[in-house]
Amino acid sequence: MAARRDFYEVLGVGKEAGQDEIQRAYRKLVRANHPDVNKDPGAEDRFKEVSEAYAVLSDPATRRRYDAFGHDFRQVPPDVDPADYARARAGAGAGGGFGTGAGAGGGFGTGEGVEVDLEDLLGGIFRGRGGRRWGGPVQGADQEAEIELTVEEVYRGGRRTITLPGPAGTRRLEVTIPAGVTAGQRIRLAGQGGRGGDGARAGDLYLIVRLAPHPRYRVTGRDIHADLPISPWEGALGATVAVDTPGGETKLKVPPGTSTGRRLRLRGRGMPNPRGGAGDFLAEVRISVPDRLTARERDLYERLAAASDFDPRRRT
């Protein structure tokens, strides 16, 4: 199994990067790799990787745990001291070329293809000399699963029932979806992860959010993009038109002289943000002409063509 890339490397920033630098890097990369824009076969995987890295590094508390424990920060119990963990990890490495990538089943890959089990490693942290256990019960490991949500679900939030496979069969869980959760972020279900040892509490289950493709909307960060068809006369003369957004229908003013490709912005009508301002809704204009003309329409178009000296191919 290939080792996961460091999240700082994924975003192309240093470990000392501030939140503003991390956000700028995320916005640049997520635009470049959005599956609706980049048709490269690997773009979707890069988009997910960038979204996951940002979800971790944009949260100060989660970032501190990632800095301390690397990609294992969700499996390491919260009361483990980073220094103890580092010493235990170094000891495992001395016995077999200990590596940084998490292996299957919670093990750690070594340079020689040998795996050190995460539970064995954590158990060593809580054991004293002679194998006597002094740290008490060890809580269950955190687990991950993916949840696909529609743009409307993410915009409004709400409840969803999901079915997950497990060793004892499938289980149904009620999930509260926070309004404004973005692709790559995680929804935490406390106590729904792996079972703890010696009566300790279970771990948590983290649902990684994935946005389902939408026939009308494209989401980049917290901004929502959509095409806006208008008629030639609406573009030439200007108009106020109805626009469908995930929050409902609203009115948008089209300035006179608007051509295809122009973006019209509705501030604050994008994805909500529990920690700050909402994103924007960006309508990209598409001039649409009738498939068939009535005799009256054809006559008017012919008169306009004769009267106008406008040449869209002429360079100004």
mmCIF file of N, CA and C in Angstrom, residues 53-157:
data_model
loop_
_atom_site.group_PDB
_atom_site.id
_atom_site.type_symbol
_atom_site.label_atom_id
_atom_site.label_comp_id
_atom_site.label_asym_id
_atom_site.label_seq_id
_atom_site.Cartn_x
_atom_site.Cartn_y
_atom_site.Cartn_z
ATOM 1 N N ALA A 53 -6.694 17.396 3.111
ATOM 2 C CA ALA A 53 -5.583 18.106 3.740
ATOM 3 C C ALA A 53 -6.048 19.434 4.330
ATOM 4 N N TYR A 54 -6.881 20.149 3.595
ATOM 5 C CA TYR A 54 -7.361 21.438 4.077
ATOM 6 C C TYR A 54 -8.270 21.268 5.289
ATOM 7 N N ALA A 55 -9.135 20.241 5.264
ATOM 8 C CA ALA A 55 -10.038 20.017 6.387
ATOM 9 C C ALA A 55 -9.262 19.789 7.685
ATOM 10 N N VAL A 56 -8.113 19.129 7.600
ATOM 11 C CA VAL A 56 -7.296 18.863 8.790
ATOM 12 C C VAL A 56 -6.507 20.094 9.203
ATOM 13 N N LEU A 57 -5.816 20.724 8.251
ATOM 14 C CA LEU A 57 -4.897 21.812 8.591
ATOM 15 C C LEU A 57 -5.612 23.132 8.861
ATOM 16 N N SER A 58 -6.853 23.274 8.446
ATOM 17 C CA SER A 58 -7.582 24.523 8.691
ATOM 18 C C SER A 58 -8.179 24.584 10.093
ATOM 19 N N ASP A 59 -8.201 23.450 10.782
ATOM 20 C CA ASP A 59 -8.716 23.411 12.151
ATOM 21 C C ASP A 59 -7.526 23.365 13.105
ATOM 22 N N PRO A 60 -7.331 24.393 13.944
ATOM 23 C CA PRO A 60 -6.133 24.449 14.793
ATOM 24 C C PRO A 60 -5.957 23.232 15.692
ATOM 25 N N ALA A 61 -7.033 22.741 16.302
ATOM 26 C CA ALA A 61 -6.918 21.604 17.208
ATOM 27 C C ALA A 61 -6.541 20.334 16.452
ATOM 28 N N THR A 62 -7.177 20.116 15.310
ATOM 29 C CA THR A 62 -6.866 18.939 14.507
ATOM 30 C C THR A 62 -5.461 19.036 13.938
ATOM 31 N N ARG A 63 -5.061 20.238 13.564
ATOM 32 C CA ARG A 63 -3.714 20.428 13.034
ATOM 33 C C ARG A 63 -2.659 20.084 14.080
ATOM 34 N N ARG A 64 -2.901 20.469 15.347
ATOM 35 C CA ARG A 64 -1.935 20.148 16.407
ATOM 36 C C ARG A 64 -1.790 18.640 16.573
ATOM 37 N N ARG A 65 -2.893 17.916 16.516
ATOM 38 C CA ARG A 65 -2.797 16.448 16.637
ATOM 39 C C ARG A 65 -2.113 15.845 15.423
ATOM 40 N N TYR A 66 -2.378 16.392 14.242
ATOM 41 C CA TYR A 66 -1.694 15.892 13.048
ATOM 42 C C TYR A 66 -0.183 16.134 13.138
ATOM 43 N N ASP A 67 0.204 17.325 13.609
ATOM 44 C CA ASP A 67 1.626 17.624 13.766
ATOM 45 C C ASP A 67 2.289 16.672 14.761
ATOM 46 N N ALA A 68 1.528 16.242 15.777
ATOM 47 C CA ALA A 68 2.093 15.368 16.807
ATOM 48 C C ALA A 68 2.139 13.900 16.391
ATOM 49 N N PHE A 69 1.102 13.432 15.686
ATOM 50 C CA PHE A 69 0.975 11.996 15.421
ATOM 51 C C PHE A 69 0.925 11.638 13.940
ATOM 52 N N GLY A 70 1.007 12.632 13.035
ATOM 53 C CA GLY A 70 0.951 12.332 11.615
ATOM 54 C C GLY A 70 -0.405 11.780 11.216
ATOM 55 N N HIS A 71 -0.418 10.900 10.219
ATOM 56 C CA HIS A 71 -1.678 10.378 9.702
ATOM 57 C C HIS A 71 -2.395 9.461 10.689
ATOM 58 N N ASP A 72 -1.757 9.120 11.796
ATOM 59 C CA ASP A 72 -2.388 8.253 12.788
ATOM 60 C C ASP A 72 -3.125 9.049 13.857
ATOM 61 N N PHE A 73 -3.271 10.378 13.664
ATOM 62 C CA PHE A 73 -3.801 11.208 14.741
ATOM 63 C C PHE A 73 -5.226 10.841 15.125
ATOM 64 N N ARG A 74 -5.996 10.227 14.222
ATOM 65 C CA ARG A 74 -7.366 9.859 14.572
ATOM 66 C C ARG A 74 -7.417 8.540 15.353
ATOM 67 N N GLN A 75 -6.409 7.685 15.181
ATOM 68 C CA GLN A 75 -6.400 6.400 15.872
ATOM 69 C C GLN A 75 -5.765 6.483 17.265
ATOM 70 N N VAL A 76 -4.918 7.486 17.481
ATOM 71 C CA VAL A 76 -4.239 7.610 18.764
ATOM 72 C C VAL A 76 -5.201 8.202 19.790
ATOM 73 N N PRO A 77 -5.383 7.541 20.944
ATOM 74 C CA PRO A 77 -6.290 8.078 21.977
ATOM 75 C C PRO A 77 -5.882 9.473 22.403
ATOM 76 N N PRO A 78 -6.840 10.294 22.839
ATOM 77 C CA PRO A 78 -6.550 11.698 23.141
ATOM 78 C C PRO A 78 -5.622 11.907 24.327
ATOM 79 N N ASP A 79 -5.502 10.876 25.233
ATOM 80 C CA ASP A 79 -4.664 11.073 26.411
ATOM 81 C C ASP A 79 -3.227 10.591 26.221
ATOM 82 N N VAL A 80 -2.872 10.191 24.996
ATOM 83 C CA VAL A 80 -1.501 9.751 24.736
ATOM 84 C C VAL A 80 -0.593 10.966 24.608
ATOM 85 N N ASP A 81 0.519 10.927 25.330
ATOM 86 C CA ASP A 81 1.488 12.018 25.256
ATOM 87 C C ASP A 81 2.308 11.889 23.976
ATOM 88 N N PRO A 82 2.441 12.975 23.187
ATOM 89 C CA PRO A 82 3.206 12.889 21.937
ATOM 90 C C PRO A 82 4.643 12.400 22.131
ATOM 91 N N ALA A 83 5.279 12.785 23.256
ATOM 92 C CA ALA A 83 6.662 12.354 23.491
ATOM 93 C C ALA A 83 6.714 10.849 23.731
ATOM 94 N N ASP A 84 5.751 10.303 24.509
ATOM 95 C CA ASP A 84 5.710 8.863 24.720
ATOM 96 C C ASP A 84 5.468 8.127 23.415
ATOM 97 N N TYR A 85 4.582 8.679 22.600
ATOM 98 C CA TYR A 85 4.266 8.051 21.315
ATOM 99 C C TYR A 85 5.492 8.032 20.407
ATOM 100 N N ALA A 86 6.228 9.151 20.382
ATOM 101 C CA ALA A 86 7.420 9.230 19.538
ATOM 102 C C ALA A 86 8.469 8.214 19.983
ATOM 103 N N ARG A 87 8.638 8.044 21.317
ATOM 104 C CA ARG A 87 9.623 7.070 21.807
ATOM 105 C C ARG A 87 9.208 5.646 21.461
ATOM 106 N N ALA A 88 7.905 5.346 21.613
ATOM 107 C CA ALA A 88 7.430 4.010 21.267
ATOM 108 C C ALA A 88 7.589 3.738 19.780
ATOM 109 N N ARG A 89 7.329 4.743 18.990
ATOM 110 C CA ARG A 89 7.451 4.602 17.540
ATOM 111 C C ARG A 89 8.908 4.411 17.134
ATOM 112 N N ALA A 90 9.806 5.157 17.788
ATOM 113 C CA ALA A 90 11.222 5.015 17.490
ATOM 114 C C ALA A 90 11.709 3.629 17.885
ATOM 115 N N GLY A 91 11.193 3.100 19.008
ATOM 116 C CA GLY A 91 11.577 1.761 19.427
ATOM 117 C C GLY A 91 11.126 0.707 18.447
ATOM 118 N N ALA A 92 9.910 0.877 17.892
ATOM 119 C CA ALA A 92 9.442 -0.067 16.875
ATOM 120 C C ALA A 92 10.298 0.017 15.634
ATOM 121 N N GLY A 93 10.723 1.228 15.296
ATOM 122 C CA GLY A 93 11.561 1.412 14.111
ATOM 123 C C GLY A 93 12.922 0.774 14.267
ATOM 124 N N ALA A 94 13.465 0.781 15.484
ATOM 125 C CA ALA A 94 14.789 0.199 15.697
ATOM 126 C C ALA A 94 14.782 -1.294 15.437
ATOM 127 N N GLY A 95 13.584 -1.909 15.565
ATOM 128 C CA GLY A 95 13.516 -3.348 15.355
ATOM 129 C C GLY A 95 13.237 -3.735 13.940
ATOM 130 N N GLY A 96 12.923 -2.792 13.041
ATOM 131 C CA GLY A 96 12.596 -3.252 11.695
ATOM 132 C C GLY A 96 12.484 -2.159 10.685
ATOM 133 N N GLY A 97 13.192 -1.069 10.844
ATOM 134 C CA GLY A 97 13.120 -0.022 9.823
ATOM 135 C C GLY A 97 11.764 0.623 9.787
ATOM 136 N N PHE A 98 11.255 1.098 10.911
ATOM 137 C CA PHE A 98 9.883 1.614 11.041
ATOM 138 C C PHE A 98 9.635 2.763 10.092
ATOM 139 N N GLY A 99 8.532 2.689 9.342
ATOM 140 C CA GLY A 99 8.219 3.715 8.349
ATOM 141 C C GLY A 99 7.097 4.607 8.806
ATOM 142 N N THR A 100 6.659 5.474 7.881
ATOM 143 C CA THR A 100 5.639 6.460 8.234
ATOM 144 C C THR A 100 4.271 6.137 7.685
ATOM 145 N N GLY A 101 4.138 5.187 6.762
ATOM 146 C CA GLY A 101 2.830 4.936 6.155
ATOM 147 C C GLY A 101 2.026 3.944 6.956
ATOM 148 N N ALA A 102 0.745 4.206 7.131
ATOM 149 C CA ALA A 102 -0.136 3.282 7.839
ATOM 150 C C ALA A 102 -0.464 2.123 6.933
ATOM 151 N N GLY A 103 -0.323 0.912 7.436
ATOM 152 C CA GLY A 103 -0.621 -0.275 6.653
ATOM 153 C C GLY A 103 -2.053 -0.697 6.837
ATOM 154 N N ALA A 104 -2.417 -1.803 6.183
ATOM 155 C CA ALA A 104 -3.779 -2.295 6.285
ATOM 156 C C ALA A 104 -4.063 -2.756 7.692
ATOM 157 N N GLY A 105 -5.311 -2.502 8.151
ATOM 158 C CA GLY A 105 -5.720 -2.957 9.459
ATOM 159 C C GLY A 105 -5.140 -2.167 10.599
ATOM 160 N N GLY A 106 -4.590 -1.002 10.352
ATOM 161 C CA GLY A 106 -4.073 -0.178 11.428
ATOM 162 C C GLY A 106 -2.621 -0.420 11.719
ATOM 163 N N GLY A 107 -1.925 -1.238 10.914
ATOM 164 C CA GLY A 107 -0.507 -1.485 11.125
ATOM 165 C C GLY A 107 0.329 -0.429 10.465
ATOM 166 N N PHE A 108 1.620 -0.386 10.809
ATOM 167 C CA PHE A 108 2.529 0.578 10.220
ATOM 168 C C PHE A 108 3.515 -0.156 9.341
ATOM 169 N N GLY A 109 3.643 0.298 8.075
ATOM 170 C CA GLY A 109 4.578 -0.326 7.161
ATOM 171 C C GLY A 109 6.010 -0.013 7.545
ATOM 172 N N THR A 110 6.904 -0.981 7.407
ATOM 173 C CA THR A 110 8.319 -0.774 7.671
ATOM 174 C C THR A 110 9.073 -0.827 6.374
ATOM 175 N N GLY A 111 10.316 -0.477 6.437
ATOM 176 C CA GLY A 111 11.130 -0.451 5.229
ATOM 177 C C GLY A 111 11.351 -1.812 4.631
ATOM 178 N N GLU A 112 11.076 -2.901 5.421
ATOM 179 C CA GLU A 112 11.318 -4.247 4.918
ATOM 180 C C GLU A 112 10.018 -4.997 4.662
ATOM 181 N N GLY A 113 8.909 -4.267 4.580
ATOM 182 C CA GLY A 113 7.634 -4.908 4.314
ATOM 183 C C GLY A 113 6.986 -5.499 5.554
ATOM 184 N N VAL A 114 7.613 -5.325 6.747
ATOM 185 C CA VAL A 114 7.052 -5.816 7.999
ATOM 186 C C VAL A 114 6.115 -4.763 8.562
ATOM 187 N N GLU A 115 5.054 -5.190 9.228
ATOM 188 C CA GLU A 115 4.117 -4.234 9.790
ATOM 189 C C GLU A 115 4.117 -4.303 11.311
ATOM 190 N N VAL A 116 4.038 -3.153 11.954
ATOM 191 C CA VAL A 116 3.888 -3.062 13.399
ATOM 192 C C VAL A 116 2.455 -2.652 13.669
ATOM 193 N N ASP A 117 1.722 -3.471 14.434
ATOM 194 C CA ASP A 117 0.311 -3.185 14.677
ATOM 195 C C ASP A 117 0.145 -1.958 15.562
ATOM 196 N N LEU A 118 -0.809 -1.111 15.199
ATOM 197 C CA LEU A 118 -1.041 0.119 15.963
ATOM 198 C C LEU A 118 -1.424 -0.182 17.399
ATOM 199 N N GLU A 119 -2.258 -1.207 17.627
ATOM 200 C CA GLU A 119 -2.658 -1.528 18.992
ATOM 201 C C GLU A 119 -1.476 -2.005 19.821
ATOM 202 N N ASP A 120 -0.541 -2.790 19.178
ATOM 203 C CA ASP A 120 0.649 -3.209 19.900
ATOM 204 C C ASP A 120 1.498 -2.006 20.265
ATOM 205 N N LEU A 121 1.622 -1.078 19.338
ATOM 206 C CA LEU A 121 2.434 0.114 19.593
ATOM 207 C C LEU A 121 1.840 0.934 20.731
ATOM 208 N N LEU A 122 0.522 1.157 20.679
ATOM 209 C CA LEU A 122 -0.123 1.929 21.739
ATOM 210 C C LEU A 122 -0.086 1.182 23.059
ATOM 211 N N GLY A 123 -0.215 -0.155 23.009
ATOM 212 C CA GLY A 123 -0.139 -0.928 24.233
ATOM 213 C C GLY A 123 1.193 -0.750 24.917
ATOM 214 N N GLY A 124 2.262 -0.643 24.122
ATOM 215 C CA GLY A 124 3.589 -0.442 24.692
ATOM 216 C C GLY A 124 3.710 0.866 25.435
ATOM 217 N N ILE A 125 2.955 1.865 25.011
ATOM 218 C CA ILE A 125 3.006 3.160 25.685
ATOM 219 C C ILE A 125 2.418 3.048 27.090
ATOM 220 N N PHE A 126 1.402 2.183 27.245
ATOM 221 C CA PHE A 126 0.694 2.098 28.517
ATOM 222 C C PHE A 126 1.185 0.958 29.406
ATOM 223 N N ARG A 127 2.272 0.284 29.031
ATOM 224 C CA ARG A 127 2.782 -0.807 29.852
ATOM 225 C C ARG A 127 4.079 -0.404 30.543
ATOM 226 N N GLY A 128 4.223 -0.848 31.762
ATOM 227 C CA GLY A 128 5.458 -0.608 32.499
ATOM 228 C C GLY A 128 6.420 -1.762 32.332
ATOM 229 N N ARG A 129 7.418 -1.846 33.199
ATOM 230 C CA ARG A 129 8.406 -2.911 33.117
ATOM 231 C C ARG A 129 7.750 -4.247 33.439
ATOM 232 N N GLY A 130 8.269 -5.293 32.788
ATOM 233 C CA GLY A 130 7.725 -6.617 32.997
ATOM 234 C C GLY A 130 6.381 -6.815 32.337
ATOM 235 N N GLY A 131 5.991 -5.890 31.480
ATOM 236 C CA GLY A 131 4.716 -6.021 30.777
ATOM 237 C C GLY A 131 3.528 -5.641 31.626
ATOM 238 N N ARG A 132 3.746 -5.096 32.844
ATOM 239 C CA ARG A 132 2.624 -4.723 33.697
ATOM 240 C C ARG A 132 1.942 -3.481 33.128
ATOM 241 N N ARG A 133 0.658 -3.547 33.022
ATOM 242 C CA ARG A 133 -0.088 -2.445 32.418
ATOM 243 C C ARG A 133 -0.360 -1.385 33.479
ATOM 244 N N TRP A 134 0.102 -0.162 33.200
ATOM 245 C CA TRP A 134 -0.112 0.907 34.174
ATOM 246 C C TRP A 134 -0.998 2.025 33.657
ATOM 247 N N GLY A 135 -1.326 2.046 32.380
ATOM 248 C CA GLY A 135 -2.097 3.151 31.821
ATOM 249 C C GLY A 135 -3.594 2.930 31.840
ATOM 250 N N GLY A 136 -4.078 1.704 32.206
ATOM 251 C CA GLY A 136 -5.510 1.462 32.235
ATOM 252 C C GLY A 136 -6.036 1.038 30.874
ATOM 253 N N PRO A 137 -7.358 0.916 30.755
ATOM 254 C CA PRO A 137 -7.970 0.498 29.485
ATOM 255 C C PRO A 137 -7.648 1.461 28.346
ATOM 256 N N VAL A 138 -7.600 0.915 27.140
ATOM 257 C CA VAL A 138 -7.321 1.721 25.946
ATOM 258 C C VAL A 138 -8.612 1.881 25.148
ATOM 259 N N GLN A 139 -8.962 3.110 24.833
ATOM 260 C CA GLN A 139 -10.199 3.345 24.094
ATOM 261 C C GLN A 139 -10.106 2.786 22.687
ATOM 262 N N GLY A 140 -11.262 2.531 22.086
ATOM 263 C CA GLY A 140 -11.303 1.971 20.749
ATOM 264 C C GLY A 140 -10.743 2.916 19.700
ATOM 265 N N ALA A 141 -10.309 2.338 18.581
ATOM 266 C CA ALA A 141 -9.718 3.143 17.506
ATOM 267 C C ALA A 141 -10.807 3.907 16.755
ATOM 268 N N ASP A 142 -10.455 5.095 16.287
ATOM 269 C CA ASP A 142 -11.357 5.843 15.414
ATOM 270 C C ASP A 142 -11.394 5.181 14.036
ATOM 271 N N GLN A 143 -12.512 5.316 13.357
ATOM 272 C CA GLN A 143 -12.686 4.725 12.037
ATOM 273 C C GLN A 143 -13.192 5.773 11.062
ATOM 274 N N GLU A 144 -13.100 5.454 9.760
ATOM 275 C CA GLU A 144 -13.534 6.372 8.713
ATOM 276 C C GLU A 144 -14.447 5.660 7.732
ATOM 277 N N ALA A 145 -15.361 6.404 7.161
ATOM 278 C CA ALA A 145 -16.205 5.940 6.064
ATOM 279 C C ALA A 145 -16.541 7.157 5.207
ATOM 280 N N GLU A 146 -17.052 6.921 4.012
ATOM 281 C CA GLU A 146 -17.381 8.019 3.103
ATOM 282 C C GLU A 146 -18.890 8.190 3.019
ATOM 283 N N ILE A 147 -19.337 9.432 2.948
ATOM 284 C CA ILE A 147 -20.756 9.722 2.783
ATOM 285 C C ILE A 147 -20.916 10.688 1.615
ATOM 286 N N GLU A 148 -21.769 10.335 0.664
ATOM 287 C CA GLU A 148 -22.018 11.188 -0.501
ATOM 288 C C GLU A 148 -23.274 12.011 -0.249
ATOM 289 N N LEU A 149 -23.139 13.322 -0.383
ATOM 290 C CA LEU A 149 -24.242 14.246 -0.121
ATOM 291 C C LEU A 149 -24.535 15.070 -1.355
ATOM 292 N N THR A 150 -25.776 15.490 -1.508
ATOM 293 C CA THR A 150 -26.137 16.391 -2.595
ATOM 294 C C THR A 150 -25.805 17.824 -2.197
ATOM 295 N N VAL A 151 -25.764 18.706 -3.182
ATOM 296 C CA VAL A 151 -25.514 20.119 -2.904
ATOM 297 C C VAL A 151 -26.602 20.676 -1.989
ATOM 298 N N GLU A 152 -27.846 20.268 -2.226
ATOM 299 C CA GLU A 152 -28.951 20.767 -1.406
ATOM 300 C C GLU A 152 -28.816 20.307 0.044
ATOM 301 N N GLU A 153 -28.393 19.056 0.272
ATOM 302 C CA GLU A 153 -28.208 18.563 1.640
ATOM 303 C C GLU A 153 -27.120 19.343 2.357
ATOM 304 N N VAL A 154 -26.037 19.599 1.646
ATOM 305 C CA VAL A 154 -24.927 20.331 2.253
ATOM 306 C C VAL A 154 -25.339 21.774 2.534
ATOM 307 N N TYR A 155 -26.120 22.362 1.648
ATOM 308 C CA TYR A 155 -26.542 23.759 1.820
ATOM 309 C C TYR A 155 -27.472 23.913 3.020
ATOM 310 N N ARG A 156 -28.454 23.044 3.141
ATOM 311 C CA ARG A 156 -29.471 23.200 4.176
ATOM 312 C C ARG A 156 -29.125 22.470 5.474
ATOM 313 N N GLY A 157 -28.286 21.423 5.394
ATOM 314 C CA GLY A 157 -28.089 20.575 6.551
ATOM 315 C C GLY A 157 -29.318 19.700 6.764
#
